[in-house]
Amino acid sequence: METKRMKQAGLTLLGCALLLSACSGNGAGGQAEGKGSAGANAGAAGTGGAAETVEAASITWLNVLHTASPPTGTVVKKIEEATNTKLSFSWIPDASKEERINTSLASGSLADIVTLTILDNSSVRSALKSGMFWEVGPYLDEFPNLKGISADTRKSASIEGKLYGVPLQKALARNGVIIRKDWLDKLGLPLPKTTDELLQAAKAFTEQDPDGNGMDDTTGFTDRSDLIYGAFKTLGSYFGTPNVWKVENGKATPEFETEGYLNTMNYMKQLYDGGYINQDFAVTAKTDQQQKLAQGKAGIYVGALFDSKNLLNMAKGVQDGMELAMVNDITAPGQPRALWSANNGIGGLLAFPRSEVKDEAELKRVLKFVDDLMSEDIYALTTYGIEGVHYSVDADKAATITNQDLWQQEVQPLAGSRPKDYDYAIHDADKLKQEADRLIAENADYAVLNPFYSLESQTWSTQGSELQKIITDATYKFILGKIDEAQFKAEVEKWRKSGGQSIIEEYEAAYKQAGH
């Protein structure tokens, strides 16, 4: 179709802003042969002769790239064969995804599938509510894997009660503490189970020469400039901080106005004042944070538990005696076990623009492709690659990467393309990763959700990022000793007067309207 060709050209012209990677193989540019003509029931190509062959569906995908380079075509080709599709990707680097997605939405340079990972972005929410994308809720139950998306997940991923894409399903609560067990053992310390014990471990790691080199060159915590995915928010859960908002009797309280948040700031300040955390944490990037642990400069990392495998791999040849332990049940005095849930387990949406997916038949064909992506076989392809090429697997379905370099080139870039990343038979053979998966699954029983995640506040949509900066800056200043509690509360009051009070009232109204 001419329209399709024009859209493809638009995507190509956007290449100065996007990394483009056409992964569909020779001759895959046939523009319109796939979605409409293949229909909703198109599956893998038939094997009984030409009469049974169903024409492959051409599907374009505006996707987010979490690695330095797009995948080479080997695994993508296998996905095409398994799903009877011809795929063409346009890649957006993760570091600039907000700007690039905003540009694409404004220009209409979209694709059949658009990966949207920042659902609180005002441009994204406006586009979803405008009718630009298909509402898919009524169709999910027609497909075997999509049907399994829980009612809670659908609700969390909806906007004003409507689901404008297939939710990217993540584990509910992935975080915890990763700690140098060999250092604990050397210093005669137990695995910490309370915030006090964790503090004592951090103090000992800083002051008692856990690496035995006779030098004052270690700290307890290694952290980074991130109050959400760094240590702060997970520690906040231990102190009883709600997940963004607390609601009681219909009245909303932002997390930073709670006692738990203040106690967390004081705890972090104690770490900072004692030198028990890297003193540059407020300006440290994630890679540098991880290197501090891998190189033996720190012994405590708070973040995603599955990072433990990567941290140990990073330490090879540098800290070969490193032994890591993971803890997911730390509590503060008087507080129940709890852990915040990142976006209520929603990693974003795979959304389908009406400008590209023209009718219900095309929508169902693209939904079938997404349903296929959730199968065991495609999950294995996008996670481990091709058996015998990238990985080996034993009788218990435990997979081991056998060619790390090739896996990084051909498989790892596809990790963000999985609609779901848990509850599959195939699993990692690495013992740390297995333990991390077990603890993450256990965390779900203690997950604290954001009660307003799927609700709408117009002021938040338009001013939220600007207002949040007031609180973020004040939090860092408190921890670093630049302001006191009274001054922090003055910044909170500034937040309220600058639009925060409107956010509270709008969320309360939306919460009530939703039937709570």
Coordinates of C-alpha atoms in Angstrom, one line a residue, residues 73-491:
G73 CA 19.4 -10.8 12.4
T74 CA 20.0 -14.4 13.4
V75 CA 17.5 -14.7 16.3
V76 CA 15.1 -12.3 14.7
K77 CA 15.0 -14.6 11.7
K78 CA 14.1 -17.5 14.0
I79 CA 11.3 -15.4 15.5
E80 CA 9.9 -14.6 12.1
E81 CA 9.9 -18.3 11.1
A82 CA 8.2 -19.3 14.3
T83 CA 5.5 -16.6 14.1
N84 CA 5.1 -16.4 10.3
T85 CA 6.0 -12.8 10.1
K86 CA 8.4 -10.4 8.4
L87 CA 9.6 -7.9 11.1
S88 CA 11.1 -4.4 10.7
F89 CA 12.3 -2.7 13.8
S90 CA 13.0 1.0 14.4
W91 CA 15.1 1.2 17.6
I92 CA 15.0 4.0 20.2
P93 CA 17.9 4.1 22.6
D94 CA 16.7 3.8 26.2
A95 CA 18.7 6.8 27.3
S96 CA 16.7 9.1 25.0
K97 CA 13.4 7.2 24.9
E98 CA 11.2 9.9 26.4
E99 CA 12.3 12.6 23.9
R100 CA 12.2 10.2 20.9
I101 CA 8.8 8.8 21.8
N102 CA 7.4 12.3 22.2
T103 CA 8.8 13.2 18.8
S104 CA 7.3 10.1 17.2
L105 CA 3.9 10.8 18.7
A106 CA 3.9 14.4 17.6
S107 CA 5.0 13.6 14.0
G108 CA 3.0 10.5 13.5
S109 CA 6.1 8.5 12.6
L110 CA 4.8 5.4 14.3
A111 CA 4.7 1.6 13.5
D112 CA 2.3 -1.3 13.9
I113 CA 3.6 -1.9 17.4
V114 CA 4.9 0.9 19.6
T115 CA 6.7 0.1 22.8
L116 CA 5.6 2.7 25.5
T117 CA 7.5 2.3 28.8
I118 CA 6.9 5.7 30.4
L119 CA 3.2 5.7 31.0
D120 CA 3.2 8.7 33.3
N121 CA 4.6 10.9 30.5
S122 CA 2.1 13.5 29.7
S123 CA 2.4 13.2 25.9
V124 CA 2.1 9.4 26.1
R125 CA -1.0 9.6 28.3
S126 CA -2.6 12.2 26.1
A127 CA -1.9 10.2 23.0
L128 CA -3.4 7.0 24.6
K129 CA -6.6 8.9 25.8
S130 CA -7.0 10.6 22.4
G131 CA -8.0 7.5 20.6
M132 CA -4.7 7.3 18.7
F133 CA -4.2 3.7 19.8
W134 CA -6.5 0.7 19.8
E135 CA -8.3 -0.3 23.0
V136 CA -7.4 -4.0 23.3
G137 CA -9.2 -5.0 26.4
P138 CA -12.1 -6.6 24.6
Y139 CA -9.8 -8.8 22.4
L140 CA -7.3 -10.3 24.9
D141 CA -9.4 -13.3 25.8
E142 CA -9.4 -14.5 22.2
F143 CA -5.8 -15.5 22.5
P144 CA -4.4 -18.3 24.7
N145 CA -1.4 -16.4 26.2
L146 CA -3.0 -12.9 26.3
K147 CA -6.0 -14.4 28.0
G148 CA -3.7 -15.3 31.0
I149 CA -3.0 -11.6 31.8
S150 CA -4.6 -11.2 35.2
A151 CA -7.5 -8.8 35.9
D152 CA -5.2 -6.9 38.4
T153 CA -2.6 -6.4 35.7
R154 CA -5.1 -5.2 33.2
K155 CA -6.5 -2.8 35.7
S156 CA -3.1 -1.4 36.7
A157 CA -2.2 -0.9 33.0
S158 CA -5.4 0.8 32.1
I159 CA -6.1 4.5 31.8
E160 CA -9.5 5.6 33.0
G161 CA -10.7 2.0 32.8
K162 CA -9.5 1.4 29.2
L163 CA -6.5 -0.8 28.2
Y164 CA -4.7 0.8 25.2
G165 CA -2.1 -2.0 24.7
V166 CA -0.7 -5.3 25.9
P167 CA 0.9 -4.8 29.3
L168 CA 4.6 -5.6 29.6
Q169 CA 4.4 -7.9 32.6
K170 CA 7.2 -7.7 35.2
A171 CA 7.7 -9.3 38.5
L172 CA 5.8 -7.3 41.2
A173 CA 8.7 -6.6 43.5
R174 CA 12.3 -7.3 42.3
N175 CA 14.5 -5.5 44.8
G176 CA 16.5 -6.4 47.9
V177 CA 20.0 -6.3 49.4
I178 CA 23.0 -8.0 47.8
I179 CA 25.9 -8.3 50.2
R180 CA 29.4 -9.6 50.4
K181 CA 28.9 -12.8 52.4
D182 CA 32.7 -13.5 52.5
W183 CA 33.2 -10.1 54.2
L184 CA 30.5 -10.9 56.7
D185 CA 32.0 -14.2 57.5
K186 CA 35.5 -12.7 57.9
L187 CA 34.2 -10.1 60.3
G188 CA 32.0 -12.6 62.2
L189 CA 28.8 -10.8 61.3
P190 CA 25.4 -12.5 60.6
L191 CA 23.4 -12.0 57.5
P192 CA 21.4 -8.8 58.3
K193 CA 17.7 -9.2 58.9
T194 CA 17.0 -5.7 60.3
T195 CA 17.9 -2.2 59.2
D196 CA 20.1 -1.9 62.4
E197 CA 22.0 -5.0 61.5
L198 CA 22.4 -3.7 57.9
L199 CA 23.8 -0.4 59.3
Q200 CA 26.3 -2.4 61.5
A201 CA 27.5 -4.4 58.6
A202 CA 28.0 -1.2 56.6
K203 CA 29.9 0.3 59.5
A204 CA 32.1 -2.8 59.8
F205 CA 32.8 -3.0 56.0
T206 CA 34.0 0.6 56.2
E207 CA 36.1 0.5 59.3
Q208 CA 37.3 -3.1 59.8
D209 CA 39.3 -3.7 56.6
P210 CA 37.1 -6.6 55.3
D211 CA 39.4 -7.2 52.3
G212 CA 42.5 -7.5 54.5
N213 CA 44.7 -5.3 52.5
G214 CA 45.6 -3.1 55.4
M215 CA 44.2 0.0 53.7
D216 CA 41.2 2.3 54.5
D217 CA 39.7 1.8 51.0
T218 CA 36.3 0.2 51.5
T219 CA 32.8 1.4 52.2
G220 CA 29.6 -0.4 53.2
F221 CA 27.0 0.7 50.6
T222 CA 27.6 1.5 47.0
D223 CA 24.7 3.6 45.6
R224 CA 23.8 5.8 42.7
S225 CA 22.0 9.0 41.8
D226 CA 18.5 7.4 41.7
L227 CA 16.0 7.7 44.5
I228 CA 13.8 5.0 43.0
Y229 CA 15.9 2.2 41.6
G230 CA 18.9 2.9 43.9
A231 CA 18.9 2.2 47.6
F232 CA 16.5 4.9 48.9
K233 CA 13.1 3.5 47.9
T234 CA 13.8 -0.1 48.9
L235 CA 15.1 1.1 52.3
G236 CA 12.0 3.2 52.4
S237 CA 9.8 0.1 52.2
Y238 CA 11.6 -1.3 55.2
F239 CA 10.7 1.8 57.2
G240 CA 7.0 1.6 56.2
T241 CA 7.0 4.3 53.4
P242 CA 4.0 3.8 51.1
N243 CA 4.6 3.4 47.4
V244 CA 4.3 6.9 46.0
W245 CA 0.9 7.5 47.7
K246 CA -1.0 6.4 50.8
V247 CA -4.8 6.5 50.9
E248 CA -6.8 6.4 54.1
N249 CA -10.6 7.0 54.0
G250 CA -10.3 8.5 50.6
K251 CA -7.7 11.0 51.6
A252 CA -4.3 10.9 49.9
T253 CA -0.9 11.5 51.4
P254 CA 2.3 11.7 49.2
E255 CA 5.0 9.3 50.4
F256 CA 7.4 12.2 51.3
E257 CA 4.9 13.5 53.9
T258 CA 5.0 10.2 55.8
E259 CA 7.1 9.3 58.9
G260 CA 8.6 6.4 56.9
Y261 CA 10.1 8.7 54.3
L262 CA 11.6 10.9 57.0
N263 CA 13.1 7.9 58.8
T264 CA 14.6 6.7 55.5
M265 CA 16.2 10.1 54.9
N266 CA 17.6 10.0 58.4
Y267 CA 19.0 6.5 57.9
M268 CA 20.6 7.5 54.6
K269 CA 22.0 10.6 56.3
Q270 CA 23.5 8.4 59.0
L271 CA 25.2 6.3 56.3
Y272 CA 26.5 9.4 54.6
D273 CA 27.7 11.1 57.8
G274 CA 29.5 7.9 58.9
G275 CA 31.2 7.4 55.6
Y276 CA 29.4 4.0 55.3
I277 CA 28.2 4.8 51.7
N278 CA 30.2 6.1 48.8
Q279 CA 30.3 9.9 49.3
D280 CA 29.6 10.6 45.7
F281 CA 26.4 8.5 45.5
A282 CA 24.3 11.5 44.6
V283 CA 26.2 11.9 41.2
T284 CA 27.1 8.2 40.6
A285 CA 25.8 6.3 37.5
K286 CA 24.6 2.7 37.8
T287 CA 27.6 1.3 36.0
D288 CA 30.0 3.0 38.3
Q289 CA 27.9 1.9 41.3
Q290 CA 28.2 -1.7 40.2
Q291 CA 31.9 -1.4 39.5
K292 CA 32.5 -0.3 43.1
L293 CA 31.2 -3.6 44.3
A294 CA 32.8 -5.7 41.6
Q295 CA 36.2 -4.1 42.3
G296 CA 36.0 -4.7 46.0
K297 CA 35.5 -1.1 47.0
A298 CA 32.1 -1.7 48.7
G299 CA 30.1 -4.6 50.1
I300 CA 26.4 -3.7 50.0
Y301 CA 24.3 -3.2 46.9
V302 CA 20.6 -2.4 47.1
G303 CA 18.7 -2.9 43.9
A304 CA 17.2 -5.6 41.7
L305 CA 18.2 -9.0 43.1
F306 CA 18.9 -10.5 39.7
D307 CA 21.8 -8.0 39.4
S308 CA 23.7 -10.4 41.6
K309 CA 24.7 -12.6 38.7
N310 CA 26.0 -9.7 36.7
L311 CA 27.9 -8.3 39.7
L312 CA 29.7 -11.6 40.3
N313 CA 30.5 -11.9 36.6
M314 CA 31.9 -8.4 36.7
A315 CA 34.2 -9.3 39.6
K316 CA 35.8 -12.2 37.8
G317 CA 39.6 -11.7 37.5
V318 CA 39.3 -8.8 40.1
Q319 CA 37.6 -10.3 43.1
D320 CA 37.7 -14.0 42.4
G321 CA 37.0 -14.9 46.1
M322 CA 33.8 -12.8 46.2
E323 CA 30.8 -14.6 47.6
L324 CA 27.4 -12.8 47.4
A325 CA 24.3 -13.4 49.4
M326 CA 20.8 -11.9 48.8
V327 CA 18.4 -10.7 51.5
N328 CA 14.7 -9.9 50.8
D329 CA 13.2 -9.9 54.3
I330 CA 14.9 -6.9 56.1
T331 CA 12.6 -4.9 58.4
A332 CA 12.9 -1.8 60.5
P333 CA 11.8 -1.8 64.2
G334 CA 8.0 -2.0 64.5
Q335 CA 7.4 -2.4 60.8
P336 CA 6.0 -5.4 58.9
R337 CA 7.8 -6.9 56.0
A338 CA 7.1 -4.9 52.8
L339 CA 8.6 -4.0 49.5
W340 CA 7.6 -1.5 46.9
S341 CA 6.3 -2.6 43.5
A342 CA 7.8 -0.9 40.5
N343 CA 4.9 0.4 38.5
N344 CA 2.6 -2.3 40.0
G345 CA 4.4 -4.9 37.9
I346 CA 3.8 -3.0 34.6
G347 CA 6.8 -2.3 32.5
G348 CA 4.8 -0.4 29.9
L349 CA 2.5 -1.2 26.9
L350 CA 2.8 -2.6 23.5
A351 CA 0.4 -0.3 21.8
F352 CA -1.1 -0.4 18.3
P353 CA -1.7 2.9 16.5
R354 CA -4.9 3.2 14.4
S355 CA -2.9 5.0 11.7
E356 CA -0.9 1.9 11.1
V357 CA -3.2 -1.0 12.2
K358 CA -6.2 -0.1 10.0
D359 CA -8.9 -2.4 11.1
E360 CA -10.0 -5.2 13.5
A361 CA -8.6 -7.9 11.3
E362 CA -5.1 -6.3 11.2
L363 CA -5.3 -5.7 15.0
K364 CA -6.0 -9.4 15.6
R365 CA -3.1 -10.4 13.4
V366 CA -0.7 -8.2 15.4
L367 CA -2.2 -9.4 18.7
K368 CA -1.6 -12.9 17.5
F369 CA 2.0 -12.1 17.0
V370 CA 2.3 -10.6 20.5
D371 CA 0.5 -13.7 21.8
D372 CA 3.1 -15.9 20.1
L373 CA 5.9 -13.8 21.7
M374 CA 4.6 -15.0 25.1
S375 CA 5.0 -18.7 24.2
E376 CA 7.7 -20.8 25.8
D377 CA 9.7 -21.2 22.5
I378 CA 9.8 -17.5 21.7
Y379 CA 10.6 -16.6 25.3
A380 CA 13.6 -19.0 25.1
L381 CA 14.7 -17.3 21.8
T382 CA 14.5 -13.8 23.2
T383 CA 16.1 -14.7 26.5
Y384 CA 18.8 -17.3 25.7
G385 CA 18.9 -17.5 21.9
I386 CA 19.3 -20.6 19.8
E387 CA 20.1 -23.8 21.5
G388 CA 23.5 -25.1 20.5
V389 CA 24.5 -21.7 19.2
H390 CA 24.1 -19.4 22.2
Y391 CA 23.2 -21.7 25.0
S392 CA 22.9 -25.3 26.2
V393 CA 20.1 -26.7 28.3
D394 CA 19.9 -29.7 30.6
A395 CA 17.0 -32.1 31.3
D396 CA 15.6 -29.8 34.0
K397 CA 15.4 -26.9 31.4
A398 CA 18.3 -25.1 33.1
A399 CA 20.0 -23.0 30.5
T400 CA 23.7 -21.9 30.3
I401 CA 25.0 -19.3 27.9
T402 CA 27.9 -20.9 26.0
N403 CA 28.9 -18.0 23.8
Q404 CA 28.7 -14.8 25.8
D405 CA 29.9 -12.5 23.0
L406 CA 27.5 -13.8 20.4
W407 CA 24.6 -13.8 23.0
Q408 CA 25.3 -10.1 23.7
Q409 CA 25.2 -9.3 20.0
E410 CA 22.2 -11.4 18.9
V411 CA 20.0 -12.0 21.9
Q412 CA 20.5 -9.5 24.7
P413 CA 19.1 -6.5 22.8
L414 CA 15.8 -8.4 22.5
A415 CA 15.3 -8.7 26.3
G416 CA 13.1 -5.6 26.4
S417 CA 10.9 -7.0 23.7
R418 CA 9.4 -9.7 25.9
P419 CA 5.7 -9.1 26.9
K420 CA 6.3 -11.2 29.9
D421 CA 9.6 -12.2 31.6
Y422 CA 8.7 -14.8 34.3
D423 CA 6.8 -18.1 34.9
Y424 CA 8.5 -20.1 32.1
A425 CA 9.8 -23.7 32.3
I426 CA 13.3 -22.8 30.9
H427 CA 15.4 -21.0 33.5
D428 CA 18.9 -19.9 34.2
A429 CA 21.3 -22.6 35.4
D430 CA 23.3 -20.0 37.4
K431 CA 22.6 -20.7 41.1
L432 CA 22.6 -17.0 42.0
K433 CA 20.1 -16.2 39.4
Q434 CA 17.9 -19.2 40.5
E435 CA 18.0 -17.9 44.1
A436 CA 17.2 -14.4 42.9
D437 CA 14.2 -15.6 41.0
R438 CA 13.0 -17.5 44.0
L439 CA 13.3 -14.5 46.3
I440 CA 11.7 -12.2 43.7
A441 CA 8.7 -14.6 43.5
E442 CA 8.5 -14.6 47.3
N443 CA 8.5 -10.8 47.3
A444 CA 5.2 -10.7 45.6
D445 CA 3.4 -11.7 48.8
Y446 CA 4.8 -8.5 50.4
A447 CA 4.5 -6.1 47.5
V448 CA 3.2 -2.6 48.2
L449 CA 1.3 -1.2 45.2
N450 CA 0.8 2.4 44.2
P451 CA -3.0 2.9 44.6
F452 CA -3.1 5.7 42.0
Y453 CA -1.0 4.1 39.3
S454 CA -3.8 3.7 36.7
L455 CA -5.6 7.0 37.7
E456 CA -5.3 10.4 36.1
S457 CA -4.3 13.8 37.5
Q458 CA -4.2 16.5 34.9
T459 CA -1.8 18.6 37.0
W460 CA 0.5 15.6 37.5
S461 CA 0.5 15.0 33.7
T462 CA 1.5 18.5 32.9
Q463 CA 3.6 19.5 35.9
G464 CA 4.5 16.3 37.6
S465 CA 8.2 16.1 36.5
E466 CA 8.8 19.7 37.4
L467 CA 7.2 19.3 40.8
Q468 CA 8.9 16.1 41.6
K469 CA 12.3 17.8 41.2
I470 CA 11.5 20.0 44.2
I471 CA 11.2 16.8 46.4
T472 CA 14.1 15.0 44.8
D473 CA 16.4 18.0 45.3
A474 CA 15.2 18.5 48.9
T475 CA 15.7 14.8 49.7
Y476 CA 19.3 14.8 48.5
K477 CA 20.0 18.1 50.3
F478 CA 18.7 16.6 53.6
I479 CA 20.8 13.4 53.3
L480 CA 23.9 15.5 52.4
G481 CA 23.3 17.7 55.5
K482 CA 22.6 20.9 53.5
I483 CA 19.1 21.4 54.9
D484 CA 17.3 20.2 58.1
E485 CA 13.9 18.7 58.7
A486 CA 12.1 22.1 59.0
Q487 CA 13.7 23.2 55.7
F488 CA 12.7 19.9 54.0
K489 CA 9.1 20.4 55.2
A490 CA 9.2 24.0 53.8
E491 CA 10.1 22.4 50.4

